[in-house]
Amino acid sequence: MAKTKSKSSVIPGGPLKDEGTVPEPVGTSTKNAKKPVREPLPPPRGWNGPGGGQIGNLDPPTMWRATTVQACGLWPFAAGSGAPMTGVPLGQHLFTGATVCGDPLSWFTRAHYISNPSLFMLGMPGLGKSTLINRMLIGLAATGVVPLVLGDLKPDYADTVRALNGQIISIGRGAGGINVLDPGSMGAAAARIGGEAGRMLAAEAHGRVLNVVAALVTIVRNRPMDDHEQSVLSAALHHLRERTPDGRAPLLPDLLRVLTEGPDRVRAVTLDRGDDTRYRDAVDPLHRSLLGILDGPLGDTFASETSTRIDLNATAVCVDISRIGEADTQLTAAAMLAAWSDGLGTVAASHALADAGLAPRRWFFTVLDELWRPLRAASGIVDRIDALTRLNRTLGLGDAKITHTIKDAEALGTDADRAKARGFVERAGMVVCAGLPRQEMEELGRIVGMSQREIALVSSWSSPPGWAAHGDREEPPGRGRFLIKVGGRPGIPIQVAITDTERLLHDTNKRWAPNEYQTAQAVDHARGASGPGPDRGWIA
């Protein structure tokens, strides 16, 4: 039998591919028989050498996420994850890539992960703290929760609230004001409910008005009111409310006239015994402080009717106080206190109407960004926030507080205020950390309970970008990365990637972007223009 050769093909970078074998002569041993050649496996990046080609970057495979009901037919290519999936989608787990969802209200009401619907966030500037809270705000609004930003200082949330068809209320000199004597939504709800429940709500509204006026006096004086002055103020407010016609709210100038006239109800609490001199000695310090509110550093912000009342049916509310200057700490504190009093009064009115069966039950989510500014403005803010963190479960209210470091609390004036501010972190149901220095993380770890690995991870996010960074491509390594801590559980590291819509709604660096006027001037210079173009001025 003639011997024939086997046909083979040569593959670059690989052995011969077998296309048949030569029949062995009869009687020969099978030990020397030719074995078939296996198909060569291509290298991970492709064939090398002549006729081949390698790829420089290997893209990861596409990954999909679904429930077990939807993905059960894809077994064994589906894998479970331990990341929480209840609440607003926040981002991806930094190590597993799993989707992580969460927010204070969902984790309190639905998942029962936390016992207090409160979130405290810390991190260095520019790492995306308010961007993450903005995402929670949008997600909660989609579920029917009403976001309340009671004092937007930059503003960071006004555009988002406007996009949600919410209500924007501006406060500041020449922008708008708040009548602190106006019972607002609580007064309207009390009149609508009527009966014993209405009288109780009206009494609570009176207490809120008394507290906010006392807080404004404290800001002007830089010390608390005396006890007898609070009695005088309460009696004057009662007298004023009884003498004010329905449908009209009294003003601070009306309160000053009551003190000047000295009706019997007010004189009775001063123990003047018919002596006008004793009466004047008792009320003159309060009278001077109220004049200081109207004509002093607080200007006319609290002297007239409320420019815009909070709408009980609004999908979201933002009280914008960004027009108040950075150095105007007294007006900032007063505006914050007035906004918080009005906002929490609206929450109480909403729940009272729901209890009476006159309105649906609604939940609220308050945001207090740049916490260090109101904390340093006045001690009354610390007490207000302290009370909120203890009572928000009974108010049907979740909250998020944002600041830079734990050391922001150390700058407060008294030991009592510093202790209250540190308690915000201890009582928070969720603690979220962006990039922080190592020393700060060590101190926070003693309060929250963090492992050394978690401390090292968050500390690495506070590093700046490399020296070779240029243009818009390079970002700080910690931007968009957060560690979520709940009690003694291991932290959940996440990476947040925002959408284009979120980026447009929440740009905290607007003042660093050239506007159209600057761009047009730059184009003129690039073209060699020697003078101002049409409708344009000279470049300064």
Coordinates of C-alpha atoms in Angstrom, one line a residue:
M1 CA 0.0 0.0 0.0
A2 CA 1.3 3.4 -1.0
K3 CA 2.1 5.8 1.8
T4 CA 0.4 9.2 1.7
K5 CA 1.1 12.4 3.5
S6 CA -1.5 14.0 5.9
K7 CA -2.9 17.4 5.0
S8 CA -2.2 20.1 7.6
S9 CA -2.6 23.8 7.8
V10 CA -0.1 26.1 9.6
I11 CA -1.6 28.6 12.1
P12 CA 0.6 31.5 13.1
G13 CA 1.8 31.2 16.7
G14 CA 0.4 27.6 17.1
P15 CA 1.1 24.0 16.2
L16 CA -0.2 22.1 13.2
K17 CA -3.9 21.5 12.9
D18 CA -4.7 17.9 12.2
E19 CA -6.9 17.2 9.1
G20 CA -6.4 13.5 8.9
T21 CA -4.0 10.7 9.7
V22 CA -2.0 8.3 7.5
P23 CA -3.1 4.6 7.6
E24 CA -0.6 2.5 9.3
P25 CA 0.8 -0.6 7.6
V26 CA -0.7 -3.9 8.7
G27 CA 1.3 -5.4 11.5
T28 CA 2.9 -2.2 12.7
S29 CA 2.6 -1.3 16.4
T30 CA 0.0 1.3 17.5
K31 CA 2.5 2.6 19.9
N32 CA 4.1 4.7 17.2
A33 CA 0.8 5.7 15.6
K34 CA 0.4 9.5 15.0
K35 CA -1.9 11.2 17.6
P36 CA -4.4 13.8 16.4
V37 CA -3.2 17.4 17.1
R38 CA -5.5 19.5 19.2
E39 CA -6.9 22.9 18.1
P40 CA -4.7 25.5 19.7
L41 CA -6.2 28.0 22.2
P42 CA -5.8 31.6 21.3
P43 CA -3.9 33.8 23.9
P44 CA -6.1 36.1 26.0
R45 CA -5.0 39.2 24.0
G46 CA -4.9 37.6 20.6
W47 CA -2.2 35.9 18.4
N48 CA 1.3 37.3 18.3
G49 CA 3.6 37.4 15.4
P50 CA 3.2 37.7 11.6
G51 CA -0.4 37.4 10.6
G52 CA -1.6 37.8 14.1
G53 CA -2.8 40.8 16.2
Q54 CA -3.0 41.6 19.9
I55 CA -5.5 43.9 21.6
G56 CA -4.0 46.4 24.1
N57 CA -7.0 46.6 26.5
L58 CA -9.3 43.8 27.5
D59 CA -12.8 45.1 28.2
P60 CA -14.7 43.4 31.1
P61 CA -17.7 41.3 30.1
T62 CA -21.1 43.0 30.3
M63 CA -22.8 42.4 33.7
W64 CA -26.6 42.5 34.3
R65 CA -28.5 42.5 37.5
A66 CA -32.0 41.2 38.1
T67 CA -34.2 39.5 40.7
T68 CA -34.0 35.7 41.1
V69 CA -37.4 35.4 39.4
Q70 CA -36.1 37.2 36.3
A71 CA -32.7 35.7 36.2
C72 CA -33.4 32.1 37.2
G73 CA -33.2 30.9 33.6
L74 CA -29.6 32.1 33.3
W75 CA -28.2 29.7 35.8
P76 CA -25.3 29.1 36.4
F77 CA -24.3 32.5 35.2
A78 CA -26.3 34.4 37.9
A79 CA -24.7 35.2 41.3
G80 CA -26.4 36.4 44.5
S81 CA -25.2 39.5 46.4
G82 CA -25.4 40.6 50.0
A83 CA -25.7 44.3 49.3
P84 CA -28.9 46.0 50.6
M85 CA -31.5 46.5 47.8
T86 CA -34.1 48.5 49.7
G87 CA -34.4 52.2 49.0
V88 CA -33.0 54.7 46.6
P89 CA -30.3 53.2 44.2
L90 CA -27.1 54.8 45.3
G91 CA -24.3 53.2 43.4
Q92 CA -22.2 50.0 43.0
H93 CA -20.4 48.1 45.7
L94 CA -16.7 49.1 45.3
F95 CA -15.5 45.5 45.4
T96 CA -18.3 43.2 44.2
G97 CA -19.9 45.6 41.7
A98 CA -23.4 44.8 43.2
T99 CA -26.0 47.5 43.2
V100 CA -26.4 49.2 46.6
C101 CA -29.7 50.9 47.6
G102 CA -30.5 52.8 50.7
D103 CA -31.9 55.9 52.4
P104 CA -32.8 56.7 56.0
L105 CA -36.6 56.4 55.5
S106 CA -36.6 53.1 53.6
W107 CA -34.1 51.5 55.9
F108 CA -36.2 52.6 58.9
T109 CA -39.7 51.8 57.6
R110 CA -39.3 48.9 55.2
A111 CA -36.0 47.2 55.8
H112 CA -35.8 47.8 59.6
Y113 CA -32.0 48.1 59.3
I114 CA -31.9 51.2 61.5
S115 CA -33.9 52.4 64.6
N116 CA -33.7 56.1 63.8
P117 CA -34.4 57.6 60.3
S118 CA -31.4 59.9 60.4
L119 CA -28.2 60.2 58.3
F120 CA -25.0 61.9 59.2
M121 CA -22.4 62.5 56.4
L122 CA -18.8 63.6 56.7
G123 CA -16.1 64.2 54.2
M124 CA -13.7 66.7 52.7
P125 CA -15.0 69.3 50.3
G126 CA -15.5 68.4 46.6
L127 CA -15.9 64.7 47.0
G128 CA -19.7 64.5 46.2
K129 CA -21.4 64.6 49.6
S130 CA -24.3 66.8 48.6
T131 CA -24.5 65.0 45.3
L132 CA -25.3 61.7 47.0
I133 CA -27.9 63.4 49.2
N134 CA -29.3 65.0 46.1
R135 CA -29.8 61.6 44.6
M136 CA -31.6 60.4 47.8
L137 CA -33.8 63.5 47.6
I138 CA -34.8 62.7 44.0
G139 CA -35.4 59.1 44.7
L140 CA -37.5 59.7 47.8
A141 CA -39.6 62.4 46.0
A142 CA -40.5 59.7 43.4
T143 CA -41.9 57.5 46.2
G144 CA -44.2 60.3 47.5
V145 CA -41.8 61.6 50.3
V146 CA -41.7 65.4 50.5
P147 CA -38.1 66.8 50.6
L148 CA -37.7 69.9 52.8
V149 CA -34.5 71.9 52.5
L150 CA -35.0 74.3 55.3
G151 CA -32.1 76.7 54.7
D152 CA -30.2 76.1 51.4
L153 CA -27.0 78.0 52.0
K154 CA -25.2 77.8 48.6
P155 CA -27.8 76.9 47.1
D156 CA -27.3 73.3 46.2
Y157 CA -30.8 72.0 46.0
A158 CA -32.9 74.8 44.5
D159 CA -32.5 73.6 40.9
T160 CA -33.5 70.0 41.9
V161 CA -36.5 71.2 43.8
R162 CA -37.5 73.3 40.9
A163 CA -37.1 70.4 38.5
L164 CA -39.4 68.4 40.8
N165 CA -42.1 71.1 40.4
G166 CA -41.5 72.0 44.1
Q167 CA -41.7 75.3 45.9
I168 CA -38.7 77.7 46.1
I169 CA -38.9 80.3 48.9
S170 CA -36.2 83.0 49.0
I171 CA -35.2 84.8 52.2
G172 CA -32.8 87.6 52.6
R173 CA -32.5 91.4 52.4
G174 CA -34.6 92.5 49.5
A175 CA -35.4 88.9 48.5
G176 CA -38.2 87.9 50.9
G177 CA -39.0 87.6 54.6
I178 CA -40.7 85.5 57.2
N179 CA -43.3 86.8 59.6
V180 CA -42.3 84.9 62.8
L181 CA -45.6 85.8 64.4
D182 CA -47.6 84.0 61.7
P183 CA -48.8 80.5 62.8
G184 CA -48.7 79.5 59.2
S185 CA -49.9 76.1 58.2
M186 CA -50.5 75.1 61.9
G187 CA -52.9 78.0 62.3
A188 CA -54.8 77.2 59.1
A189 CA -54.9 73.5 60.1
A190 CA -56.2 74.2 63.6
A191 CA -59.0 76.3 62.2
R192 CA -59.9 73.6 59.7
I193 CA -59.9 70.8 62.2
G194 CA -61.7 72.6 65.0
G195 CA -62.8 71.1 68.3
E196 CA -60.4 70.0 71.0
A197 CA -57.8 68.8 68.5
G198 CA -57.9 72.2 66.8
R199 CA -57.4 74.0 70.1
M200 CA -54.4 71.8 70.9
L201 CA -52.8 72.5 67.6
A202 CA -53.4 76.2 68.0
A203 CA -51.8 76.1 71.4
E204 CA -48.8 74.3 69.9
A205 CA -48.6 77.0 67.2
H206 CA -48.5 79.6 69.9
G207 CA -45.6 77.8 71.6
R208 CA -43.7 77.7 68.3
V209 CA -44.2 81.4 67.8
L210 CA -43.0 82.1 71.3
N211 CA -39.9 80.0 70.9
V212 CA -38.8 81.5 67.6
V213 CA -39.3 85.1 68.9
A214 CA -37.3 84.2 72.0
A215 CA -34.6 82.7 69.7
L216 CA -34.4 85.9 67.7
V217 CA -34.0 87.9 70.9
T218 CA -31.3 85.5 72.0
I219 CA -29.4 86.1 68.7
V220 CA -29.6 89.9 69.0
R221 CA -28.5 89.8 72.6
N222 CA -26.0 87.0 72.3
R223 CA -27.5 85.6 75.6
P224 CA -30.8 83.9 76.6
M225 CA -33.9 85.8 77.7
D226 CA -34.7 86.1 81.3
D227 CA -37.6 84.0 82.7
H228 CA -39.9 86.9 83.4
E229 CA -39.4 88.3 79.9
Q230 CA -40.6 85.0 78.4
S231 CA -43.8 85.4 80.5
V232 CA -44.2 88.9 79.3
L233 CA -43.7 87.9 75.7
S234 CA -46.2 85.0 76.0
A235 CA -48.9 87.3 77.5
A236 CA -48.3 89.9 74.8
L237 CA -48.7 87.2 72.1
H238 CA -51.9 85.9 73.6
H239 CA -53.3 89.4 73.8
L240 CA -52.2 90.2 70.2
R241 CA -53.8 87.0 68.9
E242 CA -57.1 87.7 70.5
R243 CA -57.2 91.3 69.1
T244 CA -56.1 90.4 65.6
P245 CA -59.0 89.9 63.1
D246 CA -59.4 86.5 61.4
G247 CA -57.5 86.1 58.2
R248 CA -54.6 88.4 59.2
A249 CA -51.4 87.5 61.0
P250 CA -49.9 90.0 63.5
L251 CA -46.5 91.5 62.9
L252 CA -43.6 92.4 65.1
P253 CA -44.5 96.1 65.0
D254 CA -47.9 95.1 66.4
L255 CA -46.1 93.3 69.2
L256 CA -44.1 96.5 70.0
R257 CA -47.4 98.5 70.2
V258 CA -48.8 96.0 72.7
L259 CA -45.7 96.5 75.0
T260 CA -46.0 100.3 74.6
E261 CA -49.8 100.3 75.5
G262 CA -49.4 97.9 78.4
P263 CA -52.7 96.1 78.6
D264 CA -53.9 94.6 81.9
R265 CA -53.0 91.0 80.8
V266 CA -49.4 92.0 80.1
R267 CA -49.1 94.2 83.2
A268 CA -50.3 91.3 85.4
V269 CA -47.3 89.2 84.7
T270 CA -44.8 92.0 85.4
L271 CA -46.1 92.5 88.9
D272 CA -46.1 96.3 88.4
R273 CA -48.9 96.7 91.0
G274 CA -50.2 99.8 89.2
D275 CA -46.8 101.5 89.1
D276 CA -46.0 102.5 85.5
T277 CA -42.3 102.8 86.4
R278 CA -42.1 99.2 87.5
Y279 CA -43.9 98.1 84.3
R280 CA -41.4 100.0 82.1
D281 CA -38.4 98.6 84.0
A282 CA -39.8 95.1 83.4
V283 CA -40.6 95.4 79.6
D284 CA -38.0 97.9 78.4
P285 CA -35.1 95.4 77.9
L286 CA -37.5 93.2 75.8
H287 CA -38.7 96.2 74.0
R288 CA -35.2 97.3 73.1
S289 CA -34.3 93.8 71.8
L290 CA -37.4 93.6 69.6
L291 CA -36.4 97.0 68.2
G292 CA -33.0 95.6 67.5
I293 CA -34.6 92.8 65.5
L294 CA -36.5 95.3 63.4
D295 CA -33.9 98.0 62.9
G296 CA -30.6 96.2 63.8
P297 CA -28.5 93.6 62.0
L298 CA -31.6 91.5 61.0
G299 CA -32.9 94.3 58.9
D300 CA -36.5 94.2 57.6
T301 CA -36.4 90.4 57.0
F302 CA -38.9 89.8 59.9
A303 CA -40.8 93.0 59.9
S304 CA -43.5 92.4 57.3
E305 CA -45.8 89.6 56.0
T306 CA -44.3 86.3 55.0
S307 CA -43.4 86.6 51.3
T308 CA -44.4 83.0 50.5
R309 CA -46.0 80.5 52.8
I310 CA -45.0 76.8 52.6
D311 CA -47.5 74.9 50.5
L312 CA -48.8 71.8 52.3
N313 CA -49.4 70.1 49.0
A314 CA -46.0 70.9 47.5
T315 CA -44.0 68.0 46.1
A316 CA -40.8 69.5 47.6
V317 CA -39.8 72.7 49.4
C318 CA -36.5 74.6 49.4
V319 CA -36.0 77.7 51.6
D320 CA -33.2 79.5 49.7
I321 CA -31.1 81.7 52.0
S322 CA -28.1 81.9 49.7
R323 CA -28.4 85.6 49.2
I324 CA -27.4 86.2 52.8
G325 CA -23.7 87.0 53.0
E326 CA -21.2 84.6 54.5
A327 CA -20.2 87.1 57.2
D328 CA -23.8 87.9 58.2
T329 CA -23.9 85.2 60.8
Q330 CA -26.7 86.7 62.9
L331 CA -29.1 87.0 59.9
T332 CA -28.1 83.5 58.8
A333 CA -28.9 82.0 62.2
A334 CA -32.2 83.9 62.4
A335 CA -33.3 82.9 58.9
M336 CA -32.4 79.2 59.7
L337 CA -34.3 79.3 62.9
A338 CA -37.4 80.9 61.3
A339 CA -37.2 78.5 58.4
W340 CA -36.9 75.4 60.6
S341 CA -39.8 76.6 62.8
D342 CA -42.0 77.2 59.8
G343 CA -41.0 74.0 58.1
L344 CA -41.5 71.7 61.2
G345 CA -44.8 73.5 61.9
T346 CA -45.9 72.5 58.4
V347 CA -45.0 68.9 59.1
A348 CA -47.0 69.0 62.4
A349 CA -50.0 70.5 60.5
S350 CA -49.8 67.8 57.8
H351 CA -49.9 65.0 60.4
A352 CA -52.7 66.7 62.4
L353 CA -54.8 66.9 59.2
A354 CA -54.0 63.2 58.5
D355 CA -55.0 62.2 62.0
A356 CA -58.3 64.0 61.5
G357 CA -58.9 62.2 58.2
L358 CA -58.8 65.5 56.2
A359 CA -55.6 64.8 54.3
P360 CA -53.5 61.8 53.3
R361 CA -50.5 60.7 55.4
R362 CA -47.2 62.1 54.1
W363 CA -43.6 61.5 55.1
F364 CA -40.9 64.2 55.0
F365 CA -37.2 64.2 54.4
T366 CA -35.2 67.3 55.7
V367 CA -31.7 68.2 54.5
L368 CA -29.3 70.3 56.5
D369 CA -26.2 70.9 54.4
E370 CA -23.0 72.7 55.5
L371 CA -23.9 72.0 59.1
W372 CA -20.9 73.9 60.4
R373 CA -22.4 77.3 59.4
P374 CA -25.6 77.2 61.3
L375 CA -24.0 75.5 64.3
R376 CA -21.5 78.4 64.7
A377 CA -24.2 81.0 64.1
A378 CA -26.1 80.6 67.4
S379 CA -26.6 78.1 70.2
G380 CA -30.3 78.0 69.4
I381 CA -29.6 76.1 66.2
V382 CA -27.8 73.4 68.1
D383 CA -30.8 72.9 70.5
R384 CA -33.2 72.8 67.5
I385 CA -31.2 70.2 65.7
D386 CA -30.7 68.2 68.9
A387 CA -34.4 68.1 69.5
L388 CA -35.0 67.0 65.9
T389 CA -32.6 64.1 66.1
R390 CA -34.4 62.8 69.2
L391 CA -38.0 63.3 68.0
N392 CA -37.9 62.7 64.2
R393 CA -39.4 59.2 64.6
T394 CA -42.5 60.6 66.2
L395 CA -42.7 63.4 63.6
G396 CA -42.7 61.1 60.6
L397 CA -39.6 62.8 59.4
G398 CA -36.2 61.6 58.1
D399 CA -33.2 63.9 58.0
A400 CA -29.7 64.2 56.5
K401 CA -27.0 66.3 58.1
I402 CA -23.8 67.1 56.2
T403 CA -20.6 68.6 57.4
H404 CA -16.9 68.2 56.8
T405 CA -15.3 66.8 59.9
I406 CA -16.0 65.9 63.5
K407 CA -13.8 68.9 64.5
D408 CA -16.5 71.3 63.2
A409 CA -18.2 70.6 66.6
E410 CA -15.1 71.6 68.5
A411 CA -15.4 75.2 67.3
L412 CA -18.7 75.7 69.1
G413 CA -18.8 78.2 72.0
T414 CA -19.7 76.1 75.0
D415 CA -19.0 72.6 76.2
A416 CA -22.7 71.8 76.2
D417 CA -23.1 72.7 72.5
R418 CA -20.0 70.7 71.6
A419 CA -21.4 67.6 73.4
K420 CA -24.8 68.0 71.7
A421 CA -23.1 68.3 68.3
R422 CA -21.0 65.1 68.9
G423 CA -24.3 63.4 69.8
F424 CA -25.6 63.9 66.3
V425 CA -23.2 61.3 65.0
E426 CA -23.8 58.8 67.9
R427 CA -27.6 58.9 67.4
A428 CA -27.6 58.8 63.6
G429 CA -29.0 55.6 62.1
M430 CA -26.7 55.8 59.1
V431 CA -23.2 57.3 59.1
V432 CA -21.8 57.9 55.6
C433 CA -18.1 58.8 55.1
A434 CA -16.4 60.3 52.1
G435 CA -12.6 60.9 52.1
L436 CA -11.2 62.0 55.4
P437 CA -7.7 62.3 56.9
R438 CA -6.3 59.5 58.9
Q439 CA -6.5 61.3 62.2
E440 CA -10.1 62.3 61.6
M441 CA -11.0 58.7 60.8
E442 CA -9.3 57.4 63.9
E443 CA -11.5 59.7 66.0
L444 CA -14.6 58.8 64.1
G445 CA -13.8 55.1 64.4
R446 CA -14.0 55.4 68.2
I447 CA -17.5 56.8 67.9
V448 CA -18.9 54.6 65.1
G449 CA -16.8 51.5 65.4
M450 CA -14.6 51.0 62.4
S451 CA -11.9 48.5 61.6
Q452 CA -8.4 49.5 60.6
R453 CA -9.0 48.3 57.1
E454 CA -12.1 50.6 56.8
I455 CA -10.1 53.5 58.3
A456 CA -7.3 53.0 55.8
L457 CA -9.7 52.7 52.9
V458 CA -11.6 56.0 53.6
S459 CA -8.3 57.8 54.4
S460 CA -7.0 56.8 50.9
W461 CA -9.9 58.6 49.3
S462 CA -8.8 62.0 50.8
S463 CA -5.6 62.0 48.6
P464 CA -5.5 64.7 45.9
P465 CA -5.1 63.8 42.2
G466 CA -1.7 63.4 40.7
W467 CA 0.5 66.3 39.5
A468 CA 0.0 65.2 35.9
A469 CA -3.7 66.0 36.1
H470 CA -4.9 68.3 33.4
G471 CA -8.2 69.4 31.9
D472 CA -11.5 67.8 33.0
R473 CA -10.4 64.2 32.9
E474 CA -8.6 63.9 36.2
E475 CA -10.6 63.8 39.4
P476 CA -9.7 63.2 43.1
P477 CA -9.4 59.5 43.7
G478 CA -12.1 59.7 46.4
R479 CA -14.8 61.6 44.4
G480 CA -18.0 59.6 44.4
R481 CA -16.8 57.0 46.9
F482 CA -18.5 56.5 50.2
L483 CA -18.5 54.1 53.1
I484 CA -21.9 53.4 54.7
K485 CA -21.8 52.4 58.4
V486 CA -24.8 51.1 60.3
G487 CA -24.2 50.2 63.9
G488 CA -21.6 47.6 64.3
R489 CA -22.0 46.1 60.9
P490 CA -19.2 46.0 58.4
G491 CA -19.1 49.1 56.2
I492 CA -20.5 49.1 52.7
P493 CA -18.1 50.9 50.3
I494 CA -19.9 52.3 47.2
Q495 CA -19.0 54.1 44.0
V496 CA -21.6 56.6 42.8
A497 CA -21.8 57.5 39.1
I498 CA -24.2 60.4 38.4
T499 CA -26.3 60.9 35.3
D500 CA -26.0 64.0 33.0
T501 CA -29.3 65.3 34.4
E502 CA -28.0 65.1 37.9
R503 CA -24.7 66.8 36.9
L504 CA -26.7 69.7 35.4
L505 CA -29.0 70.1 38.4
H506 CA -26.3 69.8 41.0
D507 CA -23.2 71.7 39.9
T508 CA -21.5 73.1 43.0
N509 CA -18.8 74.8 40.9
K510 CA -21.0 77.1 38.8
R511 CA -19.0 80.2 39.7
W512 CA -15.8 78.5 38.2
A513 CA -17.4 77.9 34.8
P514 CA -17.1 80.7 32.2
N515 CA -20.4 82.2 31.3
E516 CA -21.5 83.1 27.8
Y517 CA -20.3 86.7 28.1
Q518 CA -16.8 85.5 29.1
T519 CA -16.7 82.9 26.3
A520 CA -17.7 85.5 23.7
Q521 CA -15.0 87.9 24.9
A522 CA -12.4 85.1 24.7
V523 CA -13.5 84.4 21.1
D524 CA -13.1 88.0 20.2
H525 CA -9.5 88.1 21.6
A526 CA -8.6 84.9 19.8
R527 CA -9.8 86.5 16.6
G528 CA -7.7 89.6 17.3
A529 CA -10.6 92.0 18.0
S530 CA -9.4 95.4 19.1
G531 CA -12.6 96.7 20.6
P532 CA -15.8 95.6 22.1
G533 CA -18.1 93.6 19.8
P534 CA -21.8 94.3 19.4
D535 CA -23.7 94.5 22.7
R536 CA -20.5 93.6 24.6
G537 CA -18.3 95.6 26.9
W538 CA -14.6 95.8 27.2
I539 CA -12.8 93.0 29.0
A540 CA -11.7 94.1 32.4

